[in-house]
Coordinates of C-alpha atoms in Angstrom, one line a residue:
Chain A
M243 CA 34.6 3.4 -16.0
Q244 CA 30.8 2.8 -15.6
V245 CA 30.2 0.0 -12.3
P246 CA 27.2 -1.0 -10.5
A247 CA 26.5 0.1 -6.9
Q248 CA 26.8 -2.4 -4.1
F249 CA 24.4 -5.6 -4.3
E250 CA 24.0 -8.9 -2.7
Y251 CA 23.8 -11.7 -5.4
E252 CA 22.4 -15.0 -4.8
R253 CA 22.2 -17.7 -8.0
A254 CA 18.6 -19.6 -7.4
T255 CA 18.9 -23.3 -8.2
S256 CA 15.4 -23.5 -8.6
V257 CA 11.7 -21.5 -9.2
E258 CA 10.9 -22.2 -5.4
H259 CA 14.4 -21.0 -4.3
A260 CA 13.9 -17.8 -6.5
L261 CA 10.5 -17.2 -4.9
A262 CA 12.0 -17.4 -1.6
L263 CA 15.5 -15.3 -2.2
L264 CA 12.9 -12.9 -3.6
A265 CA 10.9 -12.7 -0.5
K266 CA 14.1 -12.8 1.9
Y267 CA 15.6 -9.5 0.4
G268 CA 12.2 -7.7 -0.4
P269 CA 11.3 -5.4 -2.8
E270 CA 14.5 -3.6 -3.1
S271 CA 15.8 -7.5 -5.0
R272 CA 15.8 -7.6 -8.4
V273 CA 15.6 -10.7 -10.8
I274 CA 18.5 -10.9 -13.1
A275 CA 18.4 -13.3 -16.0
G276 CA 20.1 -11.8 -19.5
G277 CA 20.6 -8.5 -17.2
H278 CA 21.1 -6.5 -21.2
S279 CA 18.8 -4.0 -19.9
L280 CA 18.9 -4.1 -16.0
I281 CA 23.1 -4.1 -15.6
P282 CA 23.4 -0.8 -17.6
M283 CA 20.9 1.1 -15.9
M284 CA 22.7 -0.1 -13.0
K285 CA 25.8 1.2 -14.2
L286 CA 23.8 4.5 -14.6
R287 CA 22.1 4.5 -11.2
L288 CA 19.2 4.7 -12.6
A289 CA 18.0 1.4 -11.0
R290 CA 19.8 0.8 -7.9
P291 CA 18.8 -3.0 -6.3
E292 CA 20.0 -4.0 -3.1
A293 CA 20.2 -7.8 -4.6
L294 CA 19.9 -9.7 -7.1
V295 CA 18.3 -13.3 -7.8
D296 CA 20.2 -14.9 -10.5
V297 CA 17.8 -17.1 -12.6
N298 CA 20.3 -18.3 -15.3
E299 CA 20.1 -21.6 -13.6
L300 CA 16.7 -22.7 -13.8
T301 CA 16.3 -24.6 -17.0
E302 CA 12.9 -25.7 -16.2
L303 CA 12.1 -22.0 -17.4
S304 CA 13.9 -22.5 -20.9
G305 CA 11.7 -24.4 -23.0
I306 CA 9.9 -23.6 -26.2
E307 CA 6.7 -26.2 -26.8
V308 CA 3.5 -26.6 -28.0
S309 CA 1.2 -28.1 -25.7
G310 CA -2.9 -27.8 -25.2
G311 CA -3.3 -25.6 -28.4
E312 CA -0.6 -23.0 -27.0
L313 CA 3.0 -22.3 -27.9
R314 CA 4.7 -22.3 -24.9
I315 CA 8.0 -20.0 -24.6
G316 CA 9.8 -20.2 -20.7
A317 CA 10.7 -16.8 -19.2
L318 CA 14.2 -17.5 -19.7
V319 CA 14.5 -18.7 -23.5
R320 CA 16.9 -16.2 -24.9
H321 CA 16.2 -14.0 -28.1
A322 CA 18.8 -16.2 -30.2
E323 CA 16.5 -19.1 -29.0
L324 CA 13.4 -17.7 -30.4
L325 CA 14.6 -16.7 -33.4
A326 CA 16.3 -20.0 -34.3
S327 CA 13.0 -22.0 -33.4
A328 CA 11.3 -23.2 -36.6
E329 CA 8.2 -24.5 -34.8
A330 CA 8.0 -20.7 -33.2
G331 CA 8.3 -19.4 -36.5
A332 CA 6.3 -21.2 -38.6
L333 CA 3.3 -21.1 -35.9
F334 CA 3.6 -17.1 -35.2
P335 CA 5.9 -15.3 -37.8
I336 CA 5.3 -12.2 -35.7
L337 CA 8.0 -13.5 -33.4
A338 CA 10.7 -14.3 -35.8
D339 CA 10.0 -10.6 -37.4
A340 CA 10.1 -9.2 -34.4
E341 CA 13.8 -10.9 -32.9
R342 CA 15.6 -10.4 -36.0
V343 CA 15.1 -6.7 -35.5
I344 CA 15.3 -6.5 -31.9
A345 CA 19.2 -5.3 -30.3
D346 CA 22.2 -7.0 -32.4
P347 CA 22.9 -11.0 -32.3
I348 CA 25.5 -10.9 -29.4
V349 CA 22.7 -9.1 -27.2
R350 CA 20.4 -11.5 -28.3
N351 CA 22.4 -14.5 -27.1
R352 CA 22.0 -13.0 -23.4
G353 CA 19.0 -11.6 -23.4
T354 CA 15.8 -13.0 -22.4
I355 CA 12.1 -12.9 -23.7
G356 CA 10.9 -12.5 -19.6
G357 CA 13.5 -10.0 -19.3
S358 CA 12.0 -7.7 -22.3
L359 CA 8.6 -8.4 -20.9
C360 CA 9.0 -7.4 -17.4
Q361 CA 11.4 -4.7 -18.2
A362 CA 8.4 -3.0 -19.7
D363 CA 10.0 -0.7 -22.0
P364 CA 7.0 1.7 -24.3
S365 CA 9.7 0.8 -27.1
E366 CA 10.1 -2.8 -26.6
D367 CA 9.4 -5.2 -29.8
L368 CA 8.1 -8.2 -28.1
S369 CA 5.2 -6.0 -25.8
A370 CA 3.9 -5.3 -28.9
A371 CA 3.7 -8.7 -30.9
F372 CA 2.5 -10.4 -27.8
T373 CA 0.0 -7.9 -27.3
A374 CA -0.9 -8.5 -30.9
V375 CA -1.3 -12.3 -30.5
R376 CA -3.0 -12.0 -27.6
A377 CA -0.8 -14.1 -25.1
N378 CA -1.3 -14.7 -21.7
A379 CA 1.5 -14.2 -19.1
V380 CA 1.8 -17.2 -16.2
I381 CA 3.3 -15.6 -12.7
R382 CA 4.0 -17.5 -10.1
G383 CA 4.5 -16.6 -6.4
E384 CA 4.7 -18.4 -3.2
E385 CA 0.9 -18.7 -2.9
G386 CA 0.8 -20.2 -6.5
T387 CA 0.4 -19.5 -10.4
R388 CA -1.7 -16.8 -11.7
T389 CA -2.4 -16.1 -15.7
V390 CA -2.9 -12.6 -16.9
P391 CA -3.3 -11.5 -20.1
V392 CA -0.4 -9.5 -21.9
R393 CA -3.3 -6.8 -22.6
E394 CA -3.4 -6.7 -18.6
F395 CA 0.2 -7.3 -17.7
F396 CA 1.6 -3.5 -18.0
T397 CA 0.7 -1.5 -16.2
G398 CA 2.7 2.0 -17.3
P399 CA 6.1 2.2 -18.3
Y400 CA 8.7 -0.1 -16.6
S401 CA 6.3 -1.3 -14.8
T402 CA 3.7 -4.5 -14.8
V403 CA 1.8 -6.5 -12.7
V404 CA 4.6 -9.3 -11.3
G405 CA 4.6 -8.4 -7.5
P406 CA 7.9 -8.3 -5.7
A407 CA 7.8 -11.6 -4.4
E408 CA 7.0 -13.2 -7.8
L409 CA 8.5 -14.5 -11.1
L410 CA 7.2 -14.0 -14.7
V411 CA 7.5 -18.0 -15.8
E412 CA 6.0 -19.0 -19.3
L413 CA 4.1 -17.0 -21.7
R414 CA 1.4 -18.8 -23.9
L415 CA 0.1 -17.8 -27.2
P416 CA -2.9 -19.4 -28.3
I417 CA -3.0 -21.1 -31.8
R418 CA -5.7 -20.0 -34.3
E419 CA -6.4 -22.0 -37.1
G420 CA -6.4 -20.0 -40.2
S421 CA -4.2 -17.1 -39.0
G422 CA -1.3 -15.1 -39.9
S423 CA 0.9 -12.6 -38.1
A424 CA 3.7 -10.1 -38.9
Y425 CA 5.6 -7.3 -37.2
A426 CA 7.1 -4.3 -39.0
K427 CA 9.6 -1.8 -37.7
V428 CA 11.2 1.5 -38.3
G429 CA 14.4 1.8 -36.1
R430 CA 17.3 4.7 -37.0
R431 CA 20.3 2.1 -37.6
A432 CA 20.8 -1.8 -37.1
G433 CA 19.8 -3.1 -33.3
D434 CA 18.6 0.1 -32.4
W435 CA 14.9 0.7 -30.5
A436 CA 11.7 1.5 -32.8
V437 CA 11.1 5.0 -33.8
A438 CA 7.3 3.3 -34.2
A439 CA 6.4 -0.8 -34.9
A440 CA 3.6 -2.3 -35.3
G441 CA 2.2 -6.3 -34.9
A442 CA -0.8 -7.7 -36.1
E443 CA -2.5 -11.0 -36.2
L444 CA -5.3 -11.8 -38.4
A445 CA -7.8 -14.7 -38.2
L446 CA -9.5 -15.2 -41.4
E447 CA -12.8 -16.7 -42.5
G448 CA -13.1 -16.6 -45.9
A449 CA -12.3 -13.6 -47.2
D450 CA -13.6 -11.9 -43.7
V451 CA -11.5 -11.1 -40.4
A452 CA -13.1 -13.2 -37.6
E453 CA -10.4 -11.4 -35.2
A454 CA -7.7 -8.7 -35.6
G455 CA -5.0 -8.3 -33.0
I456 CA -3.2 -5.3 -33.4
G457 CA 0.4 -4.4 -31.3
L458 CA 2.0 -0.9 -31.3
T459 CA 5.1 0.1 -29.7
A460 CA 7.0 3.4 -29.3
V461 CA 3.9 5.3 -29.6
G462 CA 2.2 6.0 -26.7
A463 CA -0.4 3.3 -27.3
P464 CA -2.3 2.5 -24.2
R465 CA -1.0 -1.0 -23.2
F466 CA 0.5 -1.5 -26.9
V467 CA -3.1 -2.2 -28.0
A468 CA -4.8 -0.5 -30.9
A469 CA -7.7 -1.6 -30.1
E470 CA -9.8 1.0 -31.9
A471 CA -8.4 -0.6 -35.1
E472 CA -9.1 -4.1 -34.2
D473 CA -12.9 -3.4 -33.8
F474 CA -12.9 -1.8 -36.8
L475 CA -11.5 -4.7 -38.7
R476 CA -13.4 -7.5 -36.8
G477 CA -16.3 -9.0 -39.1
G478 CA -15.3 -6.9 -42.0
A479 CA -13.6 -7.7 -45.3
A480 CA -10.1 -8.3 -45.3
S481 CA -9.0 -6.0 -48.0
A482 CA -6.6 -3.5 -48.6
E483 CA -8.8 -0.3 -48.6
R484 CA -9.8 -1.7 -44.6
F485 CA -6.3 -2.1 -44.0
E486 CA -5.6 1.2 -44.6
K487 CA -8.3 2.4 -42.7
A488 CA -7.2 0.4 -39.9
G489 CA -3.6 1.9 -40.0
F490 CA -5.6 5.2 -39.8
I491 CA -7.0 4.3 -37.2
A492 CA -4.7 3.1 -35.3
A493 CA -2.2 6.3 -36.1
G494 CA -5.7 8.6 -34.7
H495 CA -5.8 6.5 -31.5
C496 CA -2.2 6.4 -30.3
A497 CA -0.2 9.4 -28.3
P498 CA 3.4 9.5 -29.8
A499 CA 5.9 11.9 -28.4
A500 CA 8.4 13.8 -30.2
D501 CA 11.8 13.1 -29.3
Q502 CA 15.3 12.5 -31.0
R503 CA 13.5 10.0 -32.9
G504 CA 11.2 12.2 -34.9
P505 CA 8.1 14.8 -34.4
V506 CA 4.6 13.4 -33.8
D507 CA 3.3 13.4 -37.1
Y508 CA 6.2 11.4 -38.5
K509 CA 5.4 9.0 -36.0
R510 CA 1.9 8.7 -36.9
H511 CA 2.6 8.4 -40.5
L512 CA 4.8 5.3 -39.8
V513 CA 2.2 3.7 -37.5
A514 CA -0.2 4.1 -40.0
T515 CA 2.1 2.5 -42.7
L516 CA 3.4 0.1 -40.5
T517 CA 0.1 -1.3 -39.1
T518 CA -1.2 -1.5 -42.8
R519 CA 2.0 -3.5 -43.8
A520 CA 2.0 -5.8 -41.4
L521 CA -2.1 -6.6 -41.7
H522 CA -0.9 -7.3 -45.3
R523 CA 1.7 -9.6 -44.5
A524 CA -0.7 -11.3 -41.5
A525 CA -3.0 -11.7 -44.4
E526 CA -0.8 -13.4 -46.8
R527 CA 0.2 -15.5 -43.9
A528 CA -3.0 -16.5 -42.9
G529 CA -3.7 -17.8 -46.6
G530 CA -6.1 -14.7 -47.5
Chain B
M232 CA 32.2 -14.0 -3.4
D233 CA 34.4 -17.0 -4.1
I234 CA 34.1 -18.0 -8.1
T235 CA 36.0 -20.3 -10.4
V236 CA 36.1 -19.1 -14.3
T237 CA 37.6 -21.5 -16.6
V238 CA 39.6 -18.9 -19.1
N239 CA 41.0 -20.3 -21.8
G240 CA 41.3 -23.5 -20.3
E241 CA 42.9 -22.6 -17.3
P242 CA 40.7 -22.1 -14.2
H243 CA 41.0 -19.5 -12.4
R244 CA 39.9 -19.1 -8.3
R245 CA 39.0 -15.5 -6.9
T246 CA 37.3 -14.0 -4.4
V247 CA 35.3 -10.7 -6.1
E248 CA 32.3 -8.3 -5.4
P249 CA 29.4 -9.3 -7.0
R250 CA 29.5 -5.8 -8.8
L251 CA 33.0 -6.6 -10.6
L252 CA 31.8 -6.9 -14.6
L253 CA 33.7 -10.0 -16.7
V254 CA 35.4 -7.5 -18.8
H255 CA 37.2 -6.0 -15.8
L256 CA 38.2 -9.5 -14.3
L257 CA 39.6 -10.5 -17.7
R258 CA 41.4 -7.2 -17.9
D259 CA 42.5 -6.0 -14.9
D260 CA 42.4 -9.0 -12.7
L261 CA 44.0 -11.6 -15.1
G262 CA 45.9 -9.5 -17.5
L263 CA 44.0 -10.0 -20.6
T264 CA 44.3 -7.0 -22.5
G265 CA 43.2 -8.5 -25.5
T266 CA 39.8 -8.1 -24.9
H267 CA 39.0 -4.3 -25.0
W268 CA 37.0 -2.4 -23.3
G269 CA 34.8 0.3 -25.4
C270 CA 31.7 1.6 -24.8
D271 CA 30.4 0.2 -21.6
T272 CA 26.8 0.1 -22.6
S273 CA 26.5 -3.0 -24.5
N274 CA 26.5 -1.4 -27.4
C275 CA 30.1 -1.2 -29.7
G276 CA 30.7 -5.4 -29.2
T277 CA 34.5 -4.6 -28.7
C278 CA 34.4 -6.7 -25.1
V279 CA 32.9 -9.9 -27.0
V280 CA 34.4 -13.3 -25.7
W281 CA 32.8 -16.5 -25.6
L282 CA 30.9 -17.6 -22.5
D283 CA 30.3 -21.2 -22.5
D284 CA 30.7 -21.1 -26.2
L285 CA 28.3 -18.4 -27.1
P286 CA 29.6 -14.9 -27.7
V287 CA 28.6 -12.0 -25.2
K288 CA 29.2 -8.7 -24.4
S289 CA 31.5 -8.8 -21.1
C290 CA 30.9 -5.1 -19.9
T291 CA 27.4 -6.3 -19.4
V292 CA 28.2 -9.8 -17.4
L293 CA 28.6 -9.8 -14.0
A294 CA 31.9 -12.0 -13.3
V295 CA 29.8 -13.7 -10.4
M296 CA 27.4 -15.0 -13.3
A297 CA 30.4 -16.5 -15.1
D298 CA 31.2 -18.6 -11.8
G299 CA 31.5 -22.4 -13.6
K300 CA 31.5 -21.5 -16.6
Q301 CA 34.1 -21.4 -19.5
V302 CA 35.3 -18.1 -21.1
R303 CA 37.4 -17.9 -24.6
T304 CA 39.3 -14.7 -25.1
V305 CA 41.0 -13.5 -28.1
E306 CA 44.1 -14.7 -26.7
D307 CA 43.2 -18.2 -27.1
L308 CA 42.2 -17.4 -31.2
G309 CA 45.9 -18.3 -32.5
H310 CA 49.0 -19.6 -30.9
G311 CA 52.0 -18.1 -30.8
A312 CA 53.0 -17.4 -34.3
E313 CA 50.3 -19.6 -36.0
L314 CA 47.2 -17.5 -36.2
D315 CA 43.7 -18.4 -36.7
P316 CA 42.4 -18.0 -40.1
V317 CA 40.1 -15.2 -38.7
Q318 CA 43.1 -13.4 -37.8
Q319 CA 45.1 -14.1 -41.1
G320 CA 42.1 -12.6 -43.2
F321 CA 42.5 -9.7 -40.8
V322 CA 46.0 -9.6 -42.1
A323 CA 45.2 -10.1 -45.8
C324 CA 42.5 -7.9 -46.2
H325 CA 43.7 -5.0 -44.1
G326 CA 40.6 -5.5 -41.7
I327 CA 42.6 -3.5 -39.0
Q328 CA 42.6 0.3 -39.0
C329 CA 42.7 1.6 -35.5
G330 CA 42.4 -2.2 -33.9
F331 CA 40.7 -1.0 -31.3
C332 CA 37.3 -3.0 -32.9
T333 CA 39.3 -5.9 -33.7
P334 CA 39.1 -8.5 -30.9
G335 CA 35.1 -8.2 -30.7
M336 CA 35.0 -9.0 -34.6
L337 CA 37.6 -11.5 -34.6
M338 CA 36.0 -13.6 -31.6
T339 CA 32.5 -12.7 -33.1
A340 CA 34.0 -14.1 -37.0
R341 CA 35.3 -17.0 -35.4
W342 CA 32.1 -18.2 -33.8
L343 CA 30.1 -17.5 -36.9
L344 CA 32.3 -19.6 -39.1
D345 CA 32.3 -22.6 -36.4
H346 CA 28.3 -22.5 -37.4
D347 CA 28.0 -21.3 -41.1
P348 CA 31.2 -21.9 -42.8
D349 CA 30.2 -20.2 -46.0
P350 CA 28.5 -16.9 -44.6
S351 CA 27.4 -14.6 -47.4
E352 CA 28.4 -10.7 -47.1
D353 CA 24.7 -9.9 -45.9
V354 CA 25.0 -12.9 -43.1
I355 CA 28.1 -11.4 -42.3
R356 CA 27.2 -7.9 -41.9
E357 CA 24.1 -9.2 -39.7
A358 CA 26.5 -11.1 -37.5
I359 CA 28.5 -8.3 -36.8
S360 CA 25.8 -5.6 -36.6
G361 CA 26.3 -5.3 -32.5
Q362 CA 29.9 -4.3 -33.1
L363 CA 30.6 -0.9 -34.0
C364 CA 34.0 0.1 -36.4
R365 CA 34.8 3.8 -35.4
C366 CA 36.8 4.0 -38.3
T367 CA 34.4 2.6 -40.6
G368 CA 36.3 -0.1 -41.9
Y369 CA 33.6 -2.4 -42.1
E370 CA 34.0 -3.5 -46.1
N371 CA 37.5 -4.8 -45.6
I372 CA 36.4 -6.2 -42.1
V373 CA 33.7 -8.1 -44.1
R374 CA 36.4 -9.3 -46.6
S375 CA 38.6 -10.5 -44.2
I376 CA 36.1 -12.8 -42.6
R377 CA 34.8 -14.0 -46.4
W378 CA 38.9 -14.4 -46.9
A379 CA 38.8 -17.0 -43.6
A380 CA 35.7 -18.5 -45.1
V381 CA 37.5 -19.3 -48.1
H382 CA 40.7 -20.3 -46.4
P383 CA 39.1 -22.3 -43.7
D384 CA 42.6 -23.7 -42.9
G385 CA 44.1 -20.3 -43.1
E386 CA 47.8 -20.3 -45.0
P387 CA 50.8 -22.2 -43.5
S388 CA 52.8 -19.2 -41.3

């Protein structure tokens, strides 16, 4: 029987209360929402927090809305809610593409968007999707609020810029005219982590790429970004040849590790293919 | 910690350690052993119960997180000899082999049919994709859930 070690538990009633509790219990405390990453890690003693601050009651963090030219997604939004959101799916189809292949429907009922990002698993799907669309993360601390681009959010595997007495409260996705997005993933079985996956957003101006965003997951891309492929695409034609070339560039500039999910050359092959595929779908959705 | 969890309509007050998992509260304390406990890693889905009307894997929910909430277990599906249509479907189509995954499958199937009364085979397969049947009896499980969709009121027992 797998049971976590002992810990203190507190249920926060507001963001301010959560921040006060995190300050009170110190750096060995953890925020818990869905708990679907944290509780299994606690069972295995991969994590052993002294205190859990439960933020499940903070309904102020649970909305999905369009405001100020951005799609705003509260950190406490469950995966199932994001997948079900017609507005989010229409503006950013990459989110529905990704959510459909994250874990399974039951896990998606509990797991949260903020939890997924803060877990910072190198194989996590939304990290690549939010990277592709250049989302911004809103972080609250007792001193105030700061906004960090998701591309600067991750500091390494399982590590983010969120401080011990801070809380990720919202993701903000800039809505761009004439853009489309898509996510493509290969996993070993339903609900599994990615062997490799690629997310893409394209903003088109006529037949040209005005801006490109590409996020990769599970293949050791620094901060999930395929920067060289984005640079190559920007300003050129939105053509099949260039999408294929961008895929090769992305494959060449990531650093997959050989493991039980496959050897390095196979993963690079997947990066090239999935990046090209995501770019095609993003271009179609952008109306290109 | 003092908690009150309403299980199948009945409130239970308990003093529990924060690390107690919901599945163990249900099975070991309340004696509701219909909820099975399998992989302990949120993969197999045999521990699925409803928490405030949503199916969840109770091996990955702390009992304290269910404080003040409603839990529905497989014991609440049928009433005596009167089985829920999904239970009847599992009988009619032999959706049960060893039976270990059955409680979780039933709870997910009931939720699916409450929200989508006429799901396609693909929708059913997606809905139960978080639940493992080690007998690999998925064909009959899918048929059983379809049976319940076609017989929403079941058959008189």
